[in-house]
PDB file of C-alpha atoms and ligand atoms in Angstrom:
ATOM      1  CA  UNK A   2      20.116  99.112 -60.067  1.00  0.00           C
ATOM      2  CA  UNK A   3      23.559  99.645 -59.880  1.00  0.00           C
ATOM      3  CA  UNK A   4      25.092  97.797 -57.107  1.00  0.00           C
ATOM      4  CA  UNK A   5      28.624  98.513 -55.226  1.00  0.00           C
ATOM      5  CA  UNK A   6      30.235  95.934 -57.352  1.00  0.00           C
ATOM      6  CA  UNK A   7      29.726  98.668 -59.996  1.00  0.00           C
ATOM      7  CA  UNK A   8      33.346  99.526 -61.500  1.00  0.00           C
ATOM      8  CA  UNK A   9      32.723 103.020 -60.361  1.00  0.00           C
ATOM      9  CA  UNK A  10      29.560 104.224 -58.574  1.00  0.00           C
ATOM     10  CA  UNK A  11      30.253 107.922 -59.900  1.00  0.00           C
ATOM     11  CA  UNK A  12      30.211 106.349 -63.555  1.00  0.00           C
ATOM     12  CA  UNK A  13      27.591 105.242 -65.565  1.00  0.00           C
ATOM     13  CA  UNK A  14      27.117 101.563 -66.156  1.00  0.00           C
ATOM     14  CA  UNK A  15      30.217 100.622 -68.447  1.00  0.00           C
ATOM     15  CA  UNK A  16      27.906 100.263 -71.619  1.00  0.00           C
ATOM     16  CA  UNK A  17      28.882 100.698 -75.852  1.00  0.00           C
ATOM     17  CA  UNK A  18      27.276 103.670 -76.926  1.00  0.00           C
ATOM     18  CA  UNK A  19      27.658 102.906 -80.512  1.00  0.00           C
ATOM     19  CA  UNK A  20      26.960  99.107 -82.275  1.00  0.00           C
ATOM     20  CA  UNK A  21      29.757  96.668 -81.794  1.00  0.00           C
ATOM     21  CA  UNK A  22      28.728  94.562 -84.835  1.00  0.00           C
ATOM     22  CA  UNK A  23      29.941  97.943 -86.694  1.00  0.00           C
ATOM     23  CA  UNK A  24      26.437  98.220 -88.506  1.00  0.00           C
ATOM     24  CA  UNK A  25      25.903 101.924 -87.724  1.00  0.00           C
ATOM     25  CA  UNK A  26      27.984 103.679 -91.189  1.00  0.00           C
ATOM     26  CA  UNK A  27      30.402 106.181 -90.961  1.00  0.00           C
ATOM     27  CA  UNK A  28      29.907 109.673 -92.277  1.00  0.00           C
ATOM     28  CA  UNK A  29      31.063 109.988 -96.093  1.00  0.00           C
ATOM     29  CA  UNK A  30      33.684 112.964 -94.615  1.00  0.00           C
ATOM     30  CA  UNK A  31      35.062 110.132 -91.808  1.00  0.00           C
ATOM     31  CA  UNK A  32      35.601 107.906 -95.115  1.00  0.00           C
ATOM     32  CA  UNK A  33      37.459 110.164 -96.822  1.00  0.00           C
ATOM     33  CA  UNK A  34      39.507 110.956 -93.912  1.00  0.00           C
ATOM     34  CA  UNK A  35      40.235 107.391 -92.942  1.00  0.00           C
ATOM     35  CA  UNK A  36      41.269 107.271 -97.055  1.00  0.00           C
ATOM     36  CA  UNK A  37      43.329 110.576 -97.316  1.00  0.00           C
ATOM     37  CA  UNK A  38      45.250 109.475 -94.190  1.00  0.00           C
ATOM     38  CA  UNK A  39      45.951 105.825 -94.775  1.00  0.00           C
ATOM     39  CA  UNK A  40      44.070 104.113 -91.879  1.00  0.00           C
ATOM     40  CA  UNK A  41      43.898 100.443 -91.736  1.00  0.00           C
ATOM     41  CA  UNK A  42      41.513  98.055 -89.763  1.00  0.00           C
ATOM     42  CA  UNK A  43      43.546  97.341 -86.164  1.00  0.00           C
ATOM     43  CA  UNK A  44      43.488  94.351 -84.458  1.00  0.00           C
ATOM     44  CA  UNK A  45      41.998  95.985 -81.912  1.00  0.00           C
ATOM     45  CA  UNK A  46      38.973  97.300 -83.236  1.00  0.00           C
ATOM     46  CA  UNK A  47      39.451 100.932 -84.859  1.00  0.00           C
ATOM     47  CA  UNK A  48      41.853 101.725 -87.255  1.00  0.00           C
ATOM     48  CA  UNK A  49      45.596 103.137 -87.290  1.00  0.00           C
ATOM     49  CA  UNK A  50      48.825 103.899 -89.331  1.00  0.00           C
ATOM     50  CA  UNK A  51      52.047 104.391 -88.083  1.00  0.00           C
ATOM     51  CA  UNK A  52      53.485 107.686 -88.356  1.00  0.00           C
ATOM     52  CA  UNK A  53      56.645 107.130 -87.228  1.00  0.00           C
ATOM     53  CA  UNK A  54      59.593 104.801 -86.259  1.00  0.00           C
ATOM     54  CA  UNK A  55      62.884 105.786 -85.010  1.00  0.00           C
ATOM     55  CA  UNK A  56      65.751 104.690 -86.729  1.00  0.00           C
ATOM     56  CA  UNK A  57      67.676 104.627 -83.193  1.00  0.00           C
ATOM     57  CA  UNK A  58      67.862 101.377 -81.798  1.00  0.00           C
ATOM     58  CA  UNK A  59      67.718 101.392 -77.939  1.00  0.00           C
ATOM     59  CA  UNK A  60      68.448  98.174 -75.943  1.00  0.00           C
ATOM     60  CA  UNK A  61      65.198  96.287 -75.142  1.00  0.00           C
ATOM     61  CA  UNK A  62      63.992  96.346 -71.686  1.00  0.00           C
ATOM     62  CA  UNK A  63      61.712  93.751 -71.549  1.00  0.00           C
ATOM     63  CA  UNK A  64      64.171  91.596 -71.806  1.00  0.00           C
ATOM     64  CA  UNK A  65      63.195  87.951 -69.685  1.00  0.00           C
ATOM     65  CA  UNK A  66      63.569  84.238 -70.202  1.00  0.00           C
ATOM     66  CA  UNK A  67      60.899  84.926 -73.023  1.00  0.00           C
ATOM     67  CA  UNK A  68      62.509  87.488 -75.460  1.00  0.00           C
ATOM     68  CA  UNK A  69      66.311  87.602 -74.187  1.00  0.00           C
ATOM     69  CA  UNK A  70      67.632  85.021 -77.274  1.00  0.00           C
ATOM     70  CA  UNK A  71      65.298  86.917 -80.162  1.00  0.00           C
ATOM     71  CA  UNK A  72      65.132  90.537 -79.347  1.00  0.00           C
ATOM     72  CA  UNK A  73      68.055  92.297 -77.628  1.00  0.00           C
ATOM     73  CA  UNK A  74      67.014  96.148 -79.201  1.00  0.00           C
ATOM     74  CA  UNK A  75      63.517  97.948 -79.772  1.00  0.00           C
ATOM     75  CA  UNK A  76      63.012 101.142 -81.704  1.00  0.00           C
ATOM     76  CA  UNK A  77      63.590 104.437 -79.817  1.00  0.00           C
ATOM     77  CA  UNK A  78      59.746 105.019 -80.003  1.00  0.00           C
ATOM     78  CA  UNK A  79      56.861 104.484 -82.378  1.00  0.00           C
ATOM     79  CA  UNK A  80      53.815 106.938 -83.335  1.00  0.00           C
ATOM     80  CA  UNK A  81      50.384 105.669 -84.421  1.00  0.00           C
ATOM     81  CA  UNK A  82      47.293 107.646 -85.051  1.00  0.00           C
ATOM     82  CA  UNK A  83      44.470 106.183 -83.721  1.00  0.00           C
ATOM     83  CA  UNK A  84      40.445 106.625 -85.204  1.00  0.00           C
ATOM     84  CA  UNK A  85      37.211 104.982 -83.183  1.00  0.00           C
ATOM     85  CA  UNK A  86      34.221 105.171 -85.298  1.00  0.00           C
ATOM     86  CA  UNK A  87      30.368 104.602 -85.246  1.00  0.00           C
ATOM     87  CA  UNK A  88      31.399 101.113 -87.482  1.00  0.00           C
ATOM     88  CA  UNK A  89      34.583 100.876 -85.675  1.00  0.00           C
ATOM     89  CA  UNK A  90      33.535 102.184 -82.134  1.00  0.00           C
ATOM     90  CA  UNK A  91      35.946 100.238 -79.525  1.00  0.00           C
ATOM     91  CA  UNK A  92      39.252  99.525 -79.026  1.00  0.00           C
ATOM     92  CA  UNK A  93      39.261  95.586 -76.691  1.00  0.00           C
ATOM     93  CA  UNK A  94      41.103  95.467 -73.627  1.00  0.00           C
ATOM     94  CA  UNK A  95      44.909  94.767 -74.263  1.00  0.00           C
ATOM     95  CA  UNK A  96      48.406  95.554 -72.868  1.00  0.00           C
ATOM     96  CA  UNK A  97      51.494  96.845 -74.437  1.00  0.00           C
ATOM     97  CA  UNK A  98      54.843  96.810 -72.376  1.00  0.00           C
ATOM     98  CA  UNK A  99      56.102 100.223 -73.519  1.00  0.00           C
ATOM     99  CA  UNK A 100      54.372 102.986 -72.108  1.00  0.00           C
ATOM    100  CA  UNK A 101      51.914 105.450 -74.266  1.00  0.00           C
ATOM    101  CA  UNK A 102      51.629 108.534 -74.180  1.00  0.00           C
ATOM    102  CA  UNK A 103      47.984 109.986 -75.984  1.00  0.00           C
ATOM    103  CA  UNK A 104      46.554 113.112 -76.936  1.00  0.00           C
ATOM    104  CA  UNK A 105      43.391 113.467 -78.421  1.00  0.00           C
ATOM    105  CA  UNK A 106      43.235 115.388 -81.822  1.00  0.00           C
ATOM    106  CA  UNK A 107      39.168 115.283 -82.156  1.00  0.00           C
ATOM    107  CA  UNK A 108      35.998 113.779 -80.552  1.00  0.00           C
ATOM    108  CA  UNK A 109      34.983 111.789 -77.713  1.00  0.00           C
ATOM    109  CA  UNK A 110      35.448 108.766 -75.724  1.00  0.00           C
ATOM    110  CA  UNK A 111      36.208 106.711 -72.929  1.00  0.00           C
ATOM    111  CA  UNK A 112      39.095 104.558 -71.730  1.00  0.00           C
ATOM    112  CA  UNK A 113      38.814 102.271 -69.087  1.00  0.00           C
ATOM    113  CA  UNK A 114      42.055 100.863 -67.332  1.00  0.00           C
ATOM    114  CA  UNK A 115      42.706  97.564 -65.370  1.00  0.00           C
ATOM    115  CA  UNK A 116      45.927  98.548 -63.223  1.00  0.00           C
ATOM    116  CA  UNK A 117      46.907  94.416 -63.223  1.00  0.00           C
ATOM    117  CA  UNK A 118      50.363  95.401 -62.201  1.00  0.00           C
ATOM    118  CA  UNK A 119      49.691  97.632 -59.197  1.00  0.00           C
ATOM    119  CA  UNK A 120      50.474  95.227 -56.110  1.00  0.00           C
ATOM    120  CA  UNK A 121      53.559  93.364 -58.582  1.00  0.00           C
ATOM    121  CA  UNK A 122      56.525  92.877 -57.000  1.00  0.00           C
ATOM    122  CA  UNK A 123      57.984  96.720 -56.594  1.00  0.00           C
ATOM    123  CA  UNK A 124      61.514  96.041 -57.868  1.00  0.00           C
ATOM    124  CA  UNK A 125      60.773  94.111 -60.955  1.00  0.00           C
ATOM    125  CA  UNK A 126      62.062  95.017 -64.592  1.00  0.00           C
ATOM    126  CA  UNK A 127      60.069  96.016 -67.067  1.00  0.00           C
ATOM    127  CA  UNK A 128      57.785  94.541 -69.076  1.00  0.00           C
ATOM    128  CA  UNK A 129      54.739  92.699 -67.108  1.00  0.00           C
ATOM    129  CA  UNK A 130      56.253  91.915 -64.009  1.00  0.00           C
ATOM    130  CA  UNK A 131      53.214  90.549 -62.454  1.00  0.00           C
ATOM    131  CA  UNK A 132      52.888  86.817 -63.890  1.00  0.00           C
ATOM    132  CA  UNK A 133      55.644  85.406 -62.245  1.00  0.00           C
ATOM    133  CA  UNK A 134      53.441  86.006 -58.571  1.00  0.00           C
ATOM    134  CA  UNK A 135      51.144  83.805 -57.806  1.00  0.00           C
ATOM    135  CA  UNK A 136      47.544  84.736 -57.747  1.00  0.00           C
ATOM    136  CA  UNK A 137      47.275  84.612 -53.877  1.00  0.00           C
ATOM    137  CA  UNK A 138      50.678  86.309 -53.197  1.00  0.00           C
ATOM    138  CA  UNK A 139      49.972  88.852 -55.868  1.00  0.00           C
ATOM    139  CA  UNK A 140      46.468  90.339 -54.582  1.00  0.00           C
ATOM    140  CA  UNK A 141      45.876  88.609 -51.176  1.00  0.00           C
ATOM    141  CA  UNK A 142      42.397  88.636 -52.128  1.00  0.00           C
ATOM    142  CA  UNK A 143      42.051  91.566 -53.341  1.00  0.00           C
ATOM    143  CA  UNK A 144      40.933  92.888 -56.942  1.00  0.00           C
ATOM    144  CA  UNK A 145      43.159  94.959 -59.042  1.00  0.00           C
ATOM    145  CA  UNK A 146      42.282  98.838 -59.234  1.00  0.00           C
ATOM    146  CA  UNK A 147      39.831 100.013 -62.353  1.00  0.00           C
ATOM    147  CA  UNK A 148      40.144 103.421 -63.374  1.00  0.00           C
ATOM    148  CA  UNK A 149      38.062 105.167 -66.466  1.00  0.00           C
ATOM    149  CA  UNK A 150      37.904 108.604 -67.740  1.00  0.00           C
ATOM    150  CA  UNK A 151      36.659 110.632 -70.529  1.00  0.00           C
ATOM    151  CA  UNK A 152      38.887 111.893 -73.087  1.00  0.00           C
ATOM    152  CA  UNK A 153      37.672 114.947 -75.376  1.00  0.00           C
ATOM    153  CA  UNK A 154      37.616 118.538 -75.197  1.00  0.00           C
ATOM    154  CA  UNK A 155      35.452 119.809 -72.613  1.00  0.00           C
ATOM    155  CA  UNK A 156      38.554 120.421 -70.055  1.00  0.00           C
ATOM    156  CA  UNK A 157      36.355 121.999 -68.010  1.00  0.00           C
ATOM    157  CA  UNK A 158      33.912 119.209 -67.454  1.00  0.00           C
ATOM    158  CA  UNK A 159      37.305 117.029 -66.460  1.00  0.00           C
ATOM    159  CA  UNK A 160      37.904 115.657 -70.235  1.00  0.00           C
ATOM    160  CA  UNK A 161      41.694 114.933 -70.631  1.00  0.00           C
ATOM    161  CA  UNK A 162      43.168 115.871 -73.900  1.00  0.00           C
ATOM    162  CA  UNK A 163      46.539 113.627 -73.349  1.00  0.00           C
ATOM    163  CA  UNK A 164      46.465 110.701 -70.810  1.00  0.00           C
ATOM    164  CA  UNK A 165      49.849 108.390 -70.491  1.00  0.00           C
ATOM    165  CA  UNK A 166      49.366 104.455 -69.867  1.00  0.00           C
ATOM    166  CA  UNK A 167      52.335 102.949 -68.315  1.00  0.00           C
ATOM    167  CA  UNK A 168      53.085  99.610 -69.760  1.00  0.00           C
ATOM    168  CA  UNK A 169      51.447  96.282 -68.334  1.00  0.00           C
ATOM    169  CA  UNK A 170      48.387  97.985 -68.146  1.00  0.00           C
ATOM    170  CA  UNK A 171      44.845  96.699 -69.518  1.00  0.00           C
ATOM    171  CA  UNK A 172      43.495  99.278 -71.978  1.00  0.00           C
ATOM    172  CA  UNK A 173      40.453  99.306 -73.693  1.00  0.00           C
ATOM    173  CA  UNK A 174      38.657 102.566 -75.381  1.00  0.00           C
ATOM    174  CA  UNK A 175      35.585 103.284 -76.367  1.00  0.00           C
ATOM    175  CA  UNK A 176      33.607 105.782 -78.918  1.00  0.00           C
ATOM    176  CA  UNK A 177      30.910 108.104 -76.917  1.00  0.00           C
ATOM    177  CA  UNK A 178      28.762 110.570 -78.552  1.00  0.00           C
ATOM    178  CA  UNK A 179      30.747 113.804 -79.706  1.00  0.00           C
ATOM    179  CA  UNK A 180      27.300 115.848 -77.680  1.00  0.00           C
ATOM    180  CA  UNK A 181      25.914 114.279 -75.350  1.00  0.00           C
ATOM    181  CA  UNK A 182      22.917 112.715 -75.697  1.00  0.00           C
ATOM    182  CA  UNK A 183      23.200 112.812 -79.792  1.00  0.00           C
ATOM    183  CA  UNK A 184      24.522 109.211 -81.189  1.00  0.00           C
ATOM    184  CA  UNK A 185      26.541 110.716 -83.386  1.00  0.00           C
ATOM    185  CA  UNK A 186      30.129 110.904 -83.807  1.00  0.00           C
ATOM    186  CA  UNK A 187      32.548 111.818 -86.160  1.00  0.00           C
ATOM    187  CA  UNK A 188      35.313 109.977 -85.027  1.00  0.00           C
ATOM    188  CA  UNK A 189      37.565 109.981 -82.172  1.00  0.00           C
ATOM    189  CA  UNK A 190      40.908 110.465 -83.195  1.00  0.00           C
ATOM    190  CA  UNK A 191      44.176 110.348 -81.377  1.00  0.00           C
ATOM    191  CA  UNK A 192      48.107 110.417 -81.589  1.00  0.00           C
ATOM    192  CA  UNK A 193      49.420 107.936 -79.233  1.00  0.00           C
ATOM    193  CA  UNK A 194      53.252 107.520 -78.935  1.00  0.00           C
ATOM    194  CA  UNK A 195      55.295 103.998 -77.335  1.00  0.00           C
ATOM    195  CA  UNK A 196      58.506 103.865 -75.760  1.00  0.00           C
ATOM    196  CA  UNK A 197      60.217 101.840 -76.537  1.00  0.00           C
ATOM    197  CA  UNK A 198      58.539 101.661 -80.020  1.00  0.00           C
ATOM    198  CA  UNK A 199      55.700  98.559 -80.733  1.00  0.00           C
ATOM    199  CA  UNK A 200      56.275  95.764 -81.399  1.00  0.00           C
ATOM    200  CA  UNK A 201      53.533  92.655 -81.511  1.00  0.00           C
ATOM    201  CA  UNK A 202      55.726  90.569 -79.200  1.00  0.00           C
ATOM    202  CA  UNK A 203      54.825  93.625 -76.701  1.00  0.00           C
ATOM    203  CA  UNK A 204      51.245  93.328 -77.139  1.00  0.00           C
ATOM    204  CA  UNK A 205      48.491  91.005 -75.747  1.00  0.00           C
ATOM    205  CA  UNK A 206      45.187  90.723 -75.695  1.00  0.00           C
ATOM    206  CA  UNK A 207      43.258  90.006 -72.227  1.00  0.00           C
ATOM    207  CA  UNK A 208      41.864  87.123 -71.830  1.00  0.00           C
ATOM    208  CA  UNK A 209      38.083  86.124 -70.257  1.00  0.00           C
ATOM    209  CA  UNK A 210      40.273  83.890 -67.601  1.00  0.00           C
ATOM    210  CA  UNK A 211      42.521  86.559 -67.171  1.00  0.00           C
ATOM    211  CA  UNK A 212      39.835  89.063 -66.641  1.00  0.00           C
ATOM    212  CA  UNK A 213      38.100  86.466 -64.218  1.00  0.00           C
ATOM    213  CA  UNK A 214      41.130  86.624 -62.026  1.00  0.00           C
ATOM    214  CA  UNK A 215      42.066  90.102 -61.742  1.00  0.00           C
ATOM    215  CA  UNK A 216      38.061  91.945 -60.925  1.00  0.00           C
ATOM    216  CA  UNK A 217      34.823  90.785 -59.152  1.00  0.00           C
ATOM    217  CA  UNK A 218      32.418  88.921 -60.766  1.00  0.00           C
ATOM    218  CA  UNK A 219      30.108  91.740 -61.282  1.00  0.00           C
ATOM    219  CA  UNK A 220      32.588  93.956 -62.907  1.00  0.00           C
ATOM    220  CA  UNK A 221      33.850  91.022 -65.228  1.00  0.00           C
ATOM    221  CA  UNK A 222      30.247  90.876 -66.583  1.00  0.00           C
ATOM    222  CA  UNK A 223      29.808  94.811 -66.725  1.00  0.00           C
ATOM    223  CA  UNK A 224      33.278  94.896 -69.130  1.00  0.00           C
ATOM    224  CA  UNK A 225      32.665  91.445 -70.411  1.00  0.00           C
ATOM    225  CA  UNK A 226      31.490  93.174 -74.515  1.00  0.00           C
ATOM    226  CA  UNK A 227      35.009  94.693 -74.030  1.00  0.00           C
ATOM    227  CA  UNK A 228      36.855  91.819 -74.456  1.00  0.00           C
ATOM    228  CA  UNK A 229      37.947  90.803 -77.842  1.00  0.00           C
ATOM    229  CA  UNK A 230      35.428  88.110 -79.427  1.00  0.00           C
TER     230      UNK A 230
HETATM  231  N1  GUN B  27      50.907  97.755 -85.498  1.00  0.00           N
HETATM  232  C1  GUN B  27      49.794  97.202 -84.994  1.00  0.00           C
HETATM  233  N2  GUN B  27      49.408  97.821 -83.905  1.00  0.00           N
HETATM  234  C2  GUN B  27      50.268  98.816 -83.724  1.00  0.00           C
HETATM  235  C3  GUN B  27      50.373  99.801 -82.746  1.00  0.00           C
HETATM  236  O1  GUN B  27      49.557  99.892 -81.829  1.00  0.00           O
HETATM  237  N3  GUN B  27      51.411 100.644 -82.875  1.00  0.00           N
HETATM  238  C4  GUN B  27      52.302 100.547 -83.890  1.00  0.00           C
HETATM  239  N4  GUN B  27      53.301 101.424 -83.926  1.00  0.00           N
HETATM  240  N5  GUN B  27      52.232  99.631 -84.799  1.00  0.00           N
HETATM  241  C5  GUN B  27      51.211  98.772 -84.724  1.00  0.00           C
END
């Protein structure tokens, strides 16, 4: 019964394909691989390494009341590669400020976006932009705009192989099946580029309040295993 609260009545119910207590093993191959490229565990859920840092300093653009005294430059951009497994299979809902460009390298999933900045005030600077409104001024009652898509190879079938993120939105990703209807997967792995580059004072995790504020009830329950526990 999927009512019109639904995040999206022409997508399935928002649901983790794979088990989020990571006790479904990886494939000996997906090992190796996560060994042979350096991988680590990410805060996130999944695991990363970073490719690449520029050595070019760039003035930082997120620069408020916050950050001003402690970070006047950023990195020129930053490159990560990003794995979901069957043990790791979901990246929880965050927000960088720098934007991020993707592109998928193998495998499938989904992403599901939370556009929290989309009514903020149109002239603001970088970085979140949105906090500073109040709730009612922000959204006039309204709920912000969820979008979700499938990223893999089947072009045809609408599957994106590079998808950009501007920065203040919510992101979360999540492993699917590399056939579907099989619950297997050997990974979903990505590139995924920031500019400026990351840095952790860039980054934050939603909250359940947070989440509370910005979609209907019914949709906060739906994406409510996507939140980091
Ligand atoms: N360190 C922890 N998370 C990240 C990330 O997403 N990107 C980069 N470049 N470094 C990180």
């Amino acid at each position: 019964p999927q009512g019109q609260s639904h995040v999206d009545p022409s997508v399935p119910p928002l649901k983790p394909y794979f088990d989020l207590n990571g006790t479904q093993d990886e494939s000996s191959q997906l090992k190796e691989i996560i060994k042979k490229m350096g991988l680590q565990p990410h805060v996130e859920g999944g695991y990363f390494v970073e490719t690449d840092r520029d050595q070019l300093r760039v003035p930082n653009p997120f620069v408020d009341e916050k950050t001003a005294s402690s970070d006047p430059t950023r990195s020129a951009s930053t490159s990560i590669f990003y794995l979901l497994t069957p043990k790791s299979p979901f990246g929880a809902f965050h927000r960088n400020k720098g934007r991020t460009v993707h592109t998928l390298h193998k495998g499938r999933g989904r992403y599901v976006l939370i556009h929290a900045d989309e009514v903020a005030a149109p002239n603001c600077p970088g970085g979140y932009g949105d906090e500073n409104l109040s709730e009612s001024r922000r959204w006039n009652g309204k709920k912000a705009r969820i979008e979700t898509f499938i990223v893999g190879q089947n072009v045809l079938a609408g599957e994106r192989l590079q998808w950009i993120v501007d920065g203040g939105k919510y992101k979360c990703s999540f492993l699917l099946p590399d056939e579907e209807g099989s619950s297997n997967s050997e990974g979903l792995l990505i590139s995924e580029t920031v500019v400026p580059g990351f840095e952790y004072t860039d980054h934050d995790f939603m909250k359940s309040e947070r989440m509370d504020a910005l979609v209907t009830k019914e949709q906060a329950e739906e994406m409510n295993w996507m939140l980091r526990k």
